[in-house]
Short mmCIF file of C-alpha atoms in Angstrom, two decimals:
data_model
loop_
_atom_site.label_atom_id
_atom_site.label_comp_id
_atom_site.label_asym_id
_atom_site.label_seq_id
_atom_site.Cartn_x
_atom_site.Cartn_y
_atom_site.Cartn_z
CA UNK A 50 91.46 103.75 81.64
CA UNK A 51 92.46 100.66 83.16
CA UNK A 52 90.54 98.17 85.27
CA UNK A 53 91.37 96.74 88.59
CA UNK A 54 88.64 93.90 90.49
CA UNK A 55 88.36 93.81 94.19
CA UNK A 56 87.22 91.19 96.25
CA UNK A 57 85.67 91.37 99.51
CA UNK A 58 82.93 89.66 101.27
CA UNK A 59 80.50 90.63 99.37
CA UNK A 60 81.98 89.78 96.28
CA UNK A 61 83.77 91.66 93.36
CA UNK A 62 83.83 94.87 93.38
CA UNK A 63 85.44 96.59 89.66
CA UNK A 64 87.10 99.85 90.15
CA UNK A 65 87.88 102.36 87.53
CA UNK A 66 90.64 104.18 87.78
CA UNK A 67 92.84 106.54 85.87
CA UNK A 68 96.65 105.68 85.74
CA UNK A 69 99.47 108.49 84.21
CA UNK A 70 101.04 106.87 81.14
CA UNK A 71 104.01 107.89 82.78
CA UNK A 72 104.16 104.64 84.98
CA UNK A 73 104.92 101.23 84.17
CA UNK A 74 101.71 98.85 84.51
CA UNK A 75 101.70 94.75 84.70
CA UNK A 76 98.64 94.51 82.58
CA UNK A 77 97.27 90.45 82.83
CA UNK A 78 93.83 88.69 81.93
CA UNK A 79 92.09 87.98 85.29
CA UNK A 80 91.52 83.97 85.77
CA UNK A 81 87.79 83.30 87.07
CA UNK A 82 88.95 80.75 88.86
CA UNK A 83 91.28 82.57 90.71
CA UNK A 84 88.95 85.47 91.64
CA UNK A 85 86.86 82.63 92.88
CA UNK A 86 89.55 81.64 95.04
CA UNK A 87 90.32 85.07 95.94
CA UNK A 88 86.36 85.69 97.30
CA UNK A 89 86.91 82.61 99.66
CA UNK A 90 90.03 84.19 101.15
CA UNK A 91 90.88 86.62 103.81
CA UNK A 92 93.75 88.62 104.24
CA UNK A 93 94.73 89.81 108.01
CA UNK A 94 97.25 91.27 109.36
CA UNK A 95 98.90 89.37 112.74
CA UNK A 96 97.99 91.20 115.93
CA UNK A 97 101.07 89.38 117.64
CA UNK A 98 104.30 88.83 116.32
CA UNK A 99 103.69 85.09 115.74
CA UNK A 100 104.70 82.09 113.16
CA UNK A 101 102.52 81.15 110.41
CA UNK A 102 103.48 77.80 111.25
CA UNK A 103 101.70 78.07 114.70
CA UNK A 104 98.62 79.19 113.07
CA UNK A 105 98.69 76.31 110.86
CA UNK A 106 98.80 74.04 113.94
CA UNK A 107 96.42 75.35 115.67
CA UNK A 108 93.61 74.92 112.79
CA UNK A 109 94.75 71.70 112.26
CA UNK A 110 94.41 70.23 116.30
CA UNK A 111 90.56 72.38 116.06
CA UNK A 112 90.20 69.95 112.56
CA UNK A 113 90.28 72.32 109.84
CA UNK A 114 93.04 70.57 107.74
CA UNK A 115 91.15 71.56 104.97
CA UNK A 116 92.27 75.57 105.55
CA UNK A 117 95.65 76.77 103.82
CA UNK A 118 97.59 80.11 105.74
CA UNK A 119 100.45 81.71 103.77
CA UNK A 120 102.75 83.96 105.02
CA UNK A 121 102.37 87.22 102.52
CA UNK A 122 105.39 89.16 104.32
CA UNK A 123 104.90 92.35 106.82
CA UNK A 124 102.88 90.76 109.43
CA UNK A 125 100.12 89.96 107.13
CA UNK A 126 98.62 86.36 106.27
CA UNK A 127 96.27 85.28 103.12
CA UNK A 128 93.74 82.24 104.98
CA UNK A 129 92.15 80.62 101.94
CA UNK A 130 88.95 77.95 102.39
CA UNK A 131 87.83 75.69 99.57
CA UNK A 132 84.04 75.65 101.39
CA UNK A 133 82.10 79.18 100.63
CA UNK A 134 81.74 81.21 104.12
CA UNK A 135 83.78 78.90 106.33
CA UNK A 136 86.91 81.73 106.68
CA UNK A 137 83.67 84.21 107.57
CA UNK A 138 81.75 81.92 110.20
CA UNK A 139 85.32 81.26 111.57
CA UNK A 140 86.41 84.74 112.06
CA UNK A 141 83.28 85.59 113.86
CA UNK A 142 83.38 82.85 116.04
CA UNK A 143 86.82 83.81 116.90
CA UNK A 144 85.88 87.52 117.66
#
């Protein structure tokens, strides 16, 4: 049985699941500090082909310097925010 943690917004979430012996596995010790990262972070996927770097901009001319986007590959973006619900207050204000 091995042990996988999701994060979402309302925090982590551990999930059991069975894996055939059969396939190679990366097995690591989860950092706290990282899943704490990882709970004030979003992952989205680009509705329009554009560059991170424009993204980037753009945050930083509305004055959130403080917000980091990197490209994850495939269209999709990890948005990570040192303050606790700023990424979530954001993306409804932008919806």
């Amino acid at each position: 049985m091995r042990k996988t943690a999701l994060v979402n917004a309302s925090g982590v979430n551990e999930v059991k699941q069975e894996v055939d012996e059969g396939n190679e596995a990366l097995q690591v010790e989860v950092d706290v500090s990282v899943l704490q990262e990882l709970e004030n972070s979003y992952v989205g996927v680009l509705a329009i082909n554009v560059e991170v770097r424009r993204i980037k901009t753009t945050l930083y001319m509305e004055g959130l310097t403080h917000i980091m986007v990197m490209d994850m590959g495939r269209n999709m973006v990890l948005l990570y925010s040192p303050k606790s619900g700023e990424l979530e207050s954001l993306c409804k204000a932008k919806a």
